[in-house]
Every structure is written in C-alpha cells, then in structure tokens.
Amino acid sequence: VKAGFPTIDFSLEMKDWQVVRRILASHTPAGAWGARDPKMLSVEKWTQVLEHASRLKELPLWIDDSAALSLRELGARIRLYKKKFGIQLVLVDYLRLIKAQGRDLRERVTNIAEGLAQLAKEEDLSIVALSQLSRPKDINDRPDMTDLKESGDLENNAHVVLMIYRPVDPQNHNTFLGQDEIIIAKAREGAAGVVPVVYDERTLMFRPRSFQQ
C-alpha cells in the first residue's frame, strides 16, 4: 500500500474498525496498547497519532468487512473494486471463511483455492489469502505443507506459500522472544528457505531479526 498499489482488504473475520486499529498500532506512535486505549497516550503523542493517521488516510487502501461472502460474491466485488479504484492487490482474511460449493470442507477449500487462482489470472491481480495451520504433534515442530489445514489444492494453486513459526517454552508456553521465523515453503519464481524475524509486540509486526527498537 505504501508503495502506491491500490489494495482491497477483505476482512471476513474482523470488523473494519479492528483492522484500522491494527494499522494505527503498526504505523503510528500509538503502538498496540495506545491504539486499544487512547487514554493511555499523552496529549503530545495523541497529536502525533492524529498526524500519522491523516497521512494513512491518503493511502490507496479499502477495507471490506462483509461477512460470509461466497466465492462468486467475492469475485464480483473484486471486479467492482478494480473497475472503480484500479485495485492491484487483494488481501483475504481468511480463506476458510469464504463460502463455496463442495461435499466437505476439504473440497470447499480446494474450490476456493482454484477460484482465487483463476481470479488472479483473469483480472491480472495479486491475491494474498490467509489460511490456518494444523496444530503440531510436538509444540515446537516446524510447519510444512502437510500442515495446511484442509489444504486441498492450496499448495498447487499458490505461487508462494509463507508460514509463521514461533517456538515456545514447553514449561510455560511463552514464546522465545526473538526466535521467530518466516518459512518460505514454496516460491514458484524463487528459492525456498527461512527468514529469521522477531515479533514486535508494540507494532504487531514481524521485523528482520537484526531490527533494533
């Protein structure tokens, strides 16, 4: 979005104001706690937040928080947003909440994956769809393709598959701070591998491991 690519975020799980609150947390001095409760901010910091928010308002980002969209409805809305606003990037949060035909969940997810891939090709768009991972047998097992929940043909239809890995202490189930990873499980036009990252609890973002607050 910051690079100027018009983007539509289909938030099937969260309301639009919840998405905006996360954006404020990650792109203004408010941070996660300040975005949740502005009363925690000083007058000076709140003024800074308002200044940043006014700039964010100008970004080419639209949020559609319609619930229970069918694959057909999603496609129609994507085409409409492209026609009206020149959308180039589509975010879907998350894939399993899209309604589609199928005898069971696995077949429905397969149809969704194939439908999104076809939409991306027909409309010349980039579509990023979030999915869930199965719970590992061992708490610190790294995820792989077999962990894509009700994956169907997700792997076959995706150009890129990224997975988040956050190891935890088996004693207290707290995450090991600074030991997170983004696993590139598939990259059709690049190399697979692991990117060391750290989760920034203040901004709710993953940053390179070398990031210094």
PDB file of C-alpha atoms in Angstrom:
ATOM      1  CA  VAL A   1       0.000   0.000   0.000  1.00  0.00           C
ATOM      2  CA  LYS A   2       2.789   2.431   0.909  1.00  0.00           C
ATOM      3  CA  ALA A   3       4.346   1.750  -2.495  1.00  0.00           C
ATOM      4  CA  GLY A   4       1.175   3.125  -4.075  1.00  0.00           C
ATOM      5  CA  PHE A   5      -0.504  -0.122  -5.133  1.00  0.00           C
ATOM      6  CA  PRO A   6      -4.281   0.207  -4.673  1.00  0.00           C
ATOM      7  CA  THR A   7      -5.276  -2.539  -2.228  1.00  0.00           C
ATOM      8  CA  ILE A   8      -8.537  -4.066  -1.018  1.00  0.00           C
ATOM      9  CA  ASP A   9      -8.584  -5.979   2.260  1.00  0.00           C
ATOM     10  CA  PHE A  10     -11.473  -8.432   2.616  1.00  0.00           C
ATOM     11  CA  SER A  11     -11.691  -8.862   6.378  1.00  0.00           C
ATOM     12  CA  LEU A  12     -14.135 -11.749   6.772  1.00  0.00           C
ATOM     13  CA  GLU A  13     -13.276 -12.245  10.448  1.00  0.00           C
ATOM     14  CA  MET A  14     -12.645  -8.775  11.911  1.00  0.00           C
ATOM     15  CA  LYS A  15     -14.690  -5.583  11.641  1.00  0.00           C
ATOM     16  CA  ASP A  16     -13.225  -2.673   9.712  1.00  0.00           C
ATOM     17  CA  TRP A  17     -12.539  -0.671  12.900  1.00  0.00           C
ATOM     18  CA  GLN A  18     -10.474  -3.573  14.285  1.00  0.00           C
ATOM     19  CA  VAL A  19      -8.365  -3.605  11.128  1.00  0.00           C
ATOM     20  CA  VAL A  20      -7.893   0.162  11.346  1.00  0.00           C
ATOM     21  CA  ARG A  21      -6.811  -0.162  14.978  1.00  0.00           C
ATOM     22  CA  ARG A  22      -4.094  -2.625  13.953  1.00  0.00           C
ATOM     23  CA  ILE A  23      -2.942  -0.296  11.192  1.00  0.00           C
ATOM     24  CA  LEU A  24      -2.698   2.540  13.726  1.00  0.00           C
ATOM     25  CA  ALA A  25      -0.697   0.267  16.033  1.00  0.00           C
ATOM     26  CA  SER A  26       1.824  -0.601  13.332  1.00  0.00           C
ATOM     27  CA  HIS A  27       2.189   2.768  11.598  1.00  0.00           C
ATOM     28  CA  THR A  28       1.765   5.419  14.301  1.00  0.00           C
ATOM     29  CA  PRO A  29       3.419   6.171  17.671  1.00  0.00           C
ATOM     30  CA  ALA A  30       0.358   4.712  19.428  1.00  0.00           C
ATOM     31  CA  GLY A  31       1.578   1.135  19.464  1.00  0.00           C
ATOM     32  CA  ALA A  32      -0.759  -1.744  20.258  1.00  0.00           C
ATOM     33  CA  TRP A  33      -1.807  -0.570  23.722  1.00  0.00           C
ATOM     34  CA  GLY A  34      -2.306   3.040  22.719  1.00  0.00           C
ATOM     35  CA  ALA A  35      -4.408   2.024  19.716  1.00  0.00           C
ATOM     36  CA  ARG A  36      -6.647  -0.041  22.005  1.00  0.00           C
ATOM     37  CA  ASP A  37      -6.983   2.673  24.649  1.00  0.00           C
ATOM     38  CA  PRO A  38      -6.072   6.238  23.555  1.00  0.00           C
ATOM     39  CA  LYS A  39      -6.443   7.400  27.176  1.00  0.00           C
ATOM     40  CA  MET A  40      -3.036   5.804  27.809  1.00  0.00           C
ATOM     41  CA  LEU A  41      -1.406   8.320  25.462  1.00  0.00           C
ATOM     42  CA  SER A  42      -0.130  11.737  26.380  1.00  0.00           C
ATOM     43  CA  VAL A  43      -1.584  14.763  24.594  1.00  0.00           C
ATOM     44  CA  GLU A  44       1.675  15.145  22.654  1.00  0.00           C
ATOM     45  CA  LYS A  45       1.690  11.518  21.491  1.00  0.00           C
ATOM     46  CA  TRP A  46      -2.019  11.607  20.625  1.00  0.00           C
ATOM     47  CA  THR A  47      -1.344  14.656  18.443  1.00  0.00           C
ATOM     48  CA  GLN A  48       1.394  12.686  16.671  1.00  0.00           C
ATOM     49  CA  VAL A  49      -1.010   9.778  16.166  1.00  0.00           C
ATOM     50  CA  LEU A  50      -3.567  12.088  14.557  1.00  0.00           C
ATOM     51  CA  GLU A  51      -0.888  13.483  12.235  1.00  0.00           C
ATOM     52  CA  HIS A  52       0.178   9.978  11.178  1.00  0.00           C
ATOM     53  CA  ALA A  53      -3.442   8.888  10.805  1.00  0.00           C
ATOM     54  CA  SER A  54      -4.173  11.791   8.459  1.00  0.00           C
ATOM     55  CA  ARG A  55      -1.337  10.599   6.204  1.00  0.00           C
ATOM     56  CA  LEU A  56      -2.544   6.987   6.367  1.00  0.00           C
ATOM     57  CA  LYS A  57      -5.970   8.195   5.277  1.00  0.00           C
ATOM     58  CA  GLU A  58      -4.472   9.140   1.919  1.00  0.00           C
ATOM     59  CA  LEU A  59      -3.156   5.624   1.217  1.00  0.00           C
ATOM     60  CA  PRO A  60      -4.948   3.669  -1.555  1.00  0.00           C
ATOM     61  CA  LEU A  61      -6.437   1.110   0.858  1.00  0.00           C
ATOM     62  CA  TRP A  62     -10.031  -0.058   1.097  1.00  0.00           C
ATOM     63  CA  ILE A  63     -11.448  -2.412   3.746  1.00  0.00           C
ATOM     64  CA  ASP A  64     -14.464  -4.625   3.069  1.00  0.00           C
ATOM     65  CA  ASP A  65     -15.632  -6.353   6.249  1.00  0.00           C
ATOM     66  CA  SER A  66     -18.637  -8.139   4.718  1.00  0.00           C
ATOM     67  CA  ALA A  67     -19.133 -11.468   6.455  1.00  0.00           C
ATOM     68  CA  ALA A  68     -19.829 -14.865   4.863  1.00  0.00           C
ATOM     69  CA  LEU A  69     -19.056 -13.878   1.280  1.00  0.00           C
ATOM     70  CA  SER A  70     -19.423 -16.606  -1.310  1.00  0.00           C
ATOM     71  CA  LEU A  71     -16.695 -17.164  -3.876  1.00  0.00           C
ATOM     72  CA  ARG A  72     -18.981 -15.721  -6.552  1.00  0.00           C
ATOM     73  CA  GLU A  73     -19.724 -12.615  -4.438  1.00  0.00           C
ATOM     74  CA  LEU A  74     -16.041 -12.155  -3.654  1.00  0.00           C
ATOM     75  CA  GLY A  75     -15.189 -12.295  -7.360  1.00  0.00           C
ATOM     76  CA  ALA A  76     -17.884  -9.755  -8.200  1.00  0.00           C
ATOM     77  CA  ARG A  77     -16.620  -7.355  -5.531  1.00  0.00           C
ATOM     78  CA  ILE A  78     -13.007  -7.719  -6.650  1.00  0.00           C
ATOM     79  CA  ARG A  79     -14.006  -6.838 -10.226  1.00  0.00           C
ATOM     80  CA  LEU A  80     -16.021  -3.870  -8.974  1.00  0.00           C
ATOM     81  CA  TYR A  81     -13.160  -2.514  -6.845  1.00  0.00           C
ATOM     82  CA  LYS A  82     -10.766  -2.943  -9.764  1.00  0.00           C
ATOM     83  CA  LYS A  83     -13.089  -1.061 -12.101  1.00  0.00           C
ATOM     84  CA  LYS A  84     -13.724   1.787  -9.619  1.00  0.00           C
ATOM     85  CA  PHE A  85     -10.346   2.109  -7.910  1.00  0.00           C
ATOM     86  CA  GLY A  86      -7.820   0.248 -10.067  1.00  0.00           C
ATOM     87  CA  ILE A  87      -7.132  -2.371  -7.388  1.00  0.00           C
ATOM     88  CA  GLN A  88      -3.870  -4.297  -7.915  1.00  0.00           C
ATOM     89  CA  LEU A  89      -3.583  -6.231  -4.625  1.00  0.00           C
ATOM     90  CA  VAL A  90      -6.281  -8.268  -2.857  1.00  0.00           C
ATOM     91  CA  LEU A  91      -5.996  -9.483   0.755  1.00  0.00           C
ATOM     92  CA  VAL A  92      -8.369 -12.182   2.055  1.00  0.00           C
ATOM     93  CA  ASP A  93      -8.562 -12.831   5.820  1.00  0.00           C
ATOM     94  CA  TYR A  94      -9.187 -15.624   5.884  1.00  0.00           C
ATOM     95  CA  LEU A  95      -9.646 -18.255   3.166  1.00  0.00           C
ATOM     96  CA  ARG A  96     -11.715 -20.810   5.078  1.00  0.00           C
ATOM     97  CA  LEU A  97     -14.465 -18.252   5.804  1.00  0.00           C
ATOM     98  CA  ILE A  98     -15.340 -17.899   2.116  1.00  0.00           C
ATOM     99  CA  LYS A  99     -18.483 -19.833   1.201  1.00  0.00           C
ATOM    100  CA  ALA A 100     -18.101 -22.294  -1.686  1.00  0.00           C
ATOM    101  CA  GLN A 101     -19.649 -25.486  -3.012  1.00  0.00           C
ATOM    102  CA  GLY A 102     -18.273 -28.884  -2.024  1.00  0.00           C
ATOM    103  CA  ARG A 103     -19.221 -32.141  -0.343  1.00  0.00           C
ATOM    104  CA  ASP A 104     -16.929 -31.466   2.611  1.00  0.00           C
ATOM    105  CA  LEU A 105     -14.610 -28.784   3.970  1.00  0.00           C
ATOM    106  CA  ARG A 106     -11.596 -30.091   2.078  1.00  0.00           C
ATOM    107  CA  GLU A 107     -13.417 -29.951  -1.252  1.00  0.00           C
ATOM    108  CA  ARG A 108     -14.764 -26.471  -0.492  1.00  0.00           C
ATOM    109  CA  VAL A 109     -11.284 -25.169   0.317  1.00  0.00           C
ATOM    110  CA  THR A 110      -9.993 -26.752  -2.892  1.00  0.00           C
ATOM    111  CA  ASN A 111     -12.680 -24.946  -4.907  1.00  0.00           C
ATOM    112  CA  ILE A 112     -11.849 -21.668  -3.160  1.00  0.00           C
ATOM    113  CA  ALA A 113      -8.142 -22.048  -3.923  1.00  0.00           C
ATOM    114  CA  GLU A 114      -8.814 -22.805  -7.582  1.00  0.00           C
ATOM    115  CA  GLY A 115     -11.310 -19.932  -7.804  1.00  0.00           C
ATOM    116  CA  LEU A 116      -8.878 -17.401  -6.335  1.00  0.00           C
ATOM    117  CA  ALA A 117      -6.091 -18.571  -8.648  1.00  0.00           C
ATOM    118  CA  GLN A 118      -8.386 -18.174 -11.640  1.00  0.00           C
ATOM    119  CA  LEU A 119      -9.477 -14.712 -10.472  1.00  0.00           C
ATOM    120  CA  ALA A 120      -5.876 -13.587 -10.074  1.00  0.00           C
ATOM    121  CA  LYS A 121      -5.056 -14.705 -13.610  1.00  0.00           C
ATOM    122  CA  GLU A 122      -8.189 -13.328 -15.275  1.00  0.00           C
ATOM    123  CA  GLU A 123      -8.023  -9.930 -13.562  1.00  0.00           C
ATOM    124  CA  ASP A 124      -4.201  -9.671 -13.542  1.00  0.00           C
ATOM    125  CA  LEU A 125      -4.132  -9.198  -9.755  1.00  0.00           C
ATOM    126  CA  SER A 126      -2.039 -10.371  -6.837  1.00  0.00           C
ATOM    127  CA  ILE A 127      -4.166 -12.162  -4.230  1.00  0.00           C
ATOM    128  CA  VAL A 128      -2.858 -12.889  -0.731  1.00  0.00           C
ATOM    129  CA  ALA A 129      -5.079 -15.328   1.191  1.00  0.00           C
ATOM    130  CA  LEU A 130      -4.529 -16.261   4.844  1.00  0.00           C
ATOM    131  CA  SER A 131      -5.052 -19.857   5.943  1.00  0.00           C
ATOM    132  CA  GLN A 132      -4.676 -21.866   9.132  1.00  0.00           C
ATOM    133  CA  LEU A 133      -2.108 -24.493  10.048  1.00  0.00           C
ATOM    134  CA  SER A 134      -2.876 -27.731  11.853  1.00  0.00           C
ATOM    135  CA  ARG A 135      -1.696 -27.931  15.457  1.00  0.00           C
ATOM    136  CA  PRO A 136       1.661 -29.768  15.569  1.00  0.00           C
ATOM    137  CA  LYS A 137       2.031 -33.039  17.499  1.00  0.00           C
ATOM    138  CA  ASP A 138       5.060 -31.567  19.202  1.00  0.00           C
ATOM    139  CA  ILE A 139       4.644 -27.967  20.318  1.00  0.00           C
ATOM    140  CA  ASN A 140       7.854 -26.832  18.572  1.00  0.00           C
ATOM    141  CA  ASP A 141       7.589 -28.767  15.319  1.00  0.00           C
ATOM    142  CA  ARG A 142       8.245 -26.514  12.326  1.00  0.00           C
ATOM    143  CA  PRO A 143       5.245 -26.405   9.978  1.00  0.00           C
ATOM    144  CA  ASP A 144       5.380 -27.790   6.462  1.00  0.00           C
ATOM    145  CA  MET A 145       2.978 -28.187   3.533  1.00  0.00           C
ATOM    146  CA  THR A 146       1.151 -31.078   5.176  1.00  0.00           C
ATOM    147  CA  ASP A 147       0.099 -28.718   7.987  1.00  0.00           C
ATOM    148  CA  LEU A 148      -2.041 -26.510   5.760  1.00  0.00           C
ATOM    149  CA  LYS A 149      -5.464 -27.031   7.310  1.00  0.00           C
ATOM    150  CA  GLU A 150      -7.899 -28.726   4.900  1.00  0.00           C
ATOM    151  CA  SER A 151      -5.336 -27.729   2.297  1.00  0.00           C
ATOM    152  CA  GLY A 152      -6.939 -29.368  -0.747  1.00  0.00           C
ATOM    153  CA  ASP A 153      -5.097 -27.791  -3.679  1.00  0.00           C
ATOM    154  CA  LEU A 154      -3.760 -24.750  -1.812  1.00  0.00           C
ATOM    155  CA  GLU A 155      -0.173 -25.751  -2.489  1.00  0.00           C
ATOM    156  CA  ASN A 156      -0.761 -26.452  -6.183  1.00  0.00           C
ATOM    157  CA  ASN A 157      -2.586 -23.174  -6.819  1.00  0.00           C
ATOM    158  CA  ALA A 158      -0.333 -20.903  -4.780  1.00  0.00           C
ATOM    159  CA  HIS A 159       2.691 -19.207  -6.340  1.00  0.00           C
ATOM    160  CA  VAL A 160       4.158 -18.550  -2.904  1.00  0.00           C
ATOM    161  CA  VAL A 161       3.479 -20.216   0.463  1.00  0.00           C
ATOM    162  CA  LEU A 162       4.723 -18.483   3.631  1.00  0.00           C
ATOM    163  CA  MET A 163       4.383 -19.999   7.108  1.00  0.00           C
ATOM    164  CA  ILE A 164       4.941 -18.396  10.508  1.00  0.00           C
ATOM    165  CA  TYR A 165       6.926 -20.353  13.095  1.00  0.00           C
ATOM    166  CA  ARG A 166       7.038 -19.144  16.718  1.00  0.00           C
ATOM    167  CA  PRO A 167       8.818 -21.585  19.083  1.00  0.00           C
ATOM    168  CA  VAL A 168       7.509 -21.676  22.644  1.00  0.00           C
ATOM    169  CA  ASP A 169       8.812 -22.749  26.018  1.00  0.00           C
ATOM    170  CA  PRO A 170       7.087 -26.084  26.790  1.00  0.00           C
ATOM    171  CA  GLN A 171       7.137 -25.227  30.503  1.00  0.00           C
ATOM    172  CA  ASN A 172       5.109 -22.022  30.408  1.00  0.00           C
ATOM    173  CA  HIS A 173       4.055 -21.852  26.724  1.00  0.00           C
ATOM    174  CA  ASN A 174       5.569 -18.384  26.357  1.00  0.00           C
ATOM    175  CA  THR A 175       7.219 -17.708  23.026  1.00  0.00           C
ATOM    176  CA  PHE A 176      11.002 -17.495  22.841  1.00  0.00           C
ATOM    177  CA  LEU A 177      11.364 -13.805  22.077  1.00  0.00           C
ATOM    178  CA  GLY A 178      13.440 -13.080  19.007  1.00  0.00           C
ATOM    179  CA  GLN A 179      13.449 -16.660  17.698  1.00  0.00           C
ATOM    180  CA  ASP A 180      10.586 -16.386  15.202  1.00  0.00           C
ATOM    181  CA  GLU A 181      10.846 -17.414  11.551  1.00  0.00           C
ATOM    182  CA  ILE A 182       9.026 -16.864   8.284  1.00  0.00           C
ATOM    183  CA  ILE A 183       9.313 -20.136   6.373  1.00  0.00           C
ATOM    184  CA  ILE A 184       9.204 -19.811   2.582  1.00  0.00           C
ATOM    185  CA  ALA A 185       7.723 -23.242   1.893  1.00  0.00           C
ATOM    186  CA  LYS A 186       7.142 -22.571  -1.800  1.00  0.00           C
ATOM    187  CA  ALA A 187       8.273 -19.900  -4.222  1.00  0.00           C
ATOM    188  CA  ARG A 188       7.428 -20.623  -7.842  1.00  0.00           C
ATOM    189  CA  GLU A 189       9.870 -17.989  -9.109  1.00  0.00           C
ATOM    190  CA  GLY A 190      12.415 -18.056  -6.302  1.00  0.00           C
ATOM    191  CA  ALA A 191      14.112 -20.129  -3.653  1.00  0.00           C
ATOM    192  CA  ALA A 192      12.515 -21.695  -0.597  1.00  0.00           C
ATOM    193  CA  GLY A 193      14.134 -21.069   2.768  1.00  0.00           C
ATOM    194  CA  VAL A 194      13.838 -19.453   6.188  1.00  0.00           C
ATOM    195  CA  VAL A 195      13.832 -15.743   7.089  1.00  0.00           C
ATOM    196  CA  PRO A 196      14.801 -15.040  10.743  1.00  0.00           C
ATOM    197  CA  VAL A 197      12.408 -12.467  12.199  1.00  0.00           C
ATOM    198  CA  VAL A 198      11.284 -11.079  15.529  1.00  0.00           C
ATOM    199  CA  TYR A 199       7.709 -10.254  16.503  1.00  0.00           C
ATOM    200  CA  ASP A 200       7.396  -6.645  17.625  1.00  0.00           C
ATOM    201  CA  GLU A 201       4.621  -6.666  20.237  1.00  0.00           C
ATOM    202  CA  ARG A 202       4.388  -2.887  20.185  1.00  0.00           C
ATOM    203  CA  THR A 203       3.535  -2.633  16.485  1.00  0.00           C
ATOM    204  CA  LEU A 204       2.123  -6.178  15.993  1.00  0.00           C
ATOM    205  CA  MET A 205       4.546  -6.708  13.096  1.00  0.00           C
ATOM    206  CA  PHE A 206       7.298  -9.161  12.215  1.00  0.00           C
ATOM    207  CA  ARG A 207      10.618  -7.459  11.546  1.00  0.00           C
ATOM    208  CA  PRO A 208      14.052  -8.702  10.435  1.00  0.00           C
ATOM    209  CA  ARG A 209      15.987 -10.359  13.262  1.00  0.00           C
ATOM    210  CA  SER A 210      18.555  -7.544  13.107  1.00  0.00           C
ATOM    211  CA  PHE A 211      15.847  -4.930  13.863  1.00  0.00           C
ATOM    212  CA  GLN A 212      16.690  -2.745  16.859  1.00  0.00           C
ATOM    213  CA  GLN A 213      13.906  -0.934  18.718  1.00  0.00           C
TER     214      GLN A 213
END
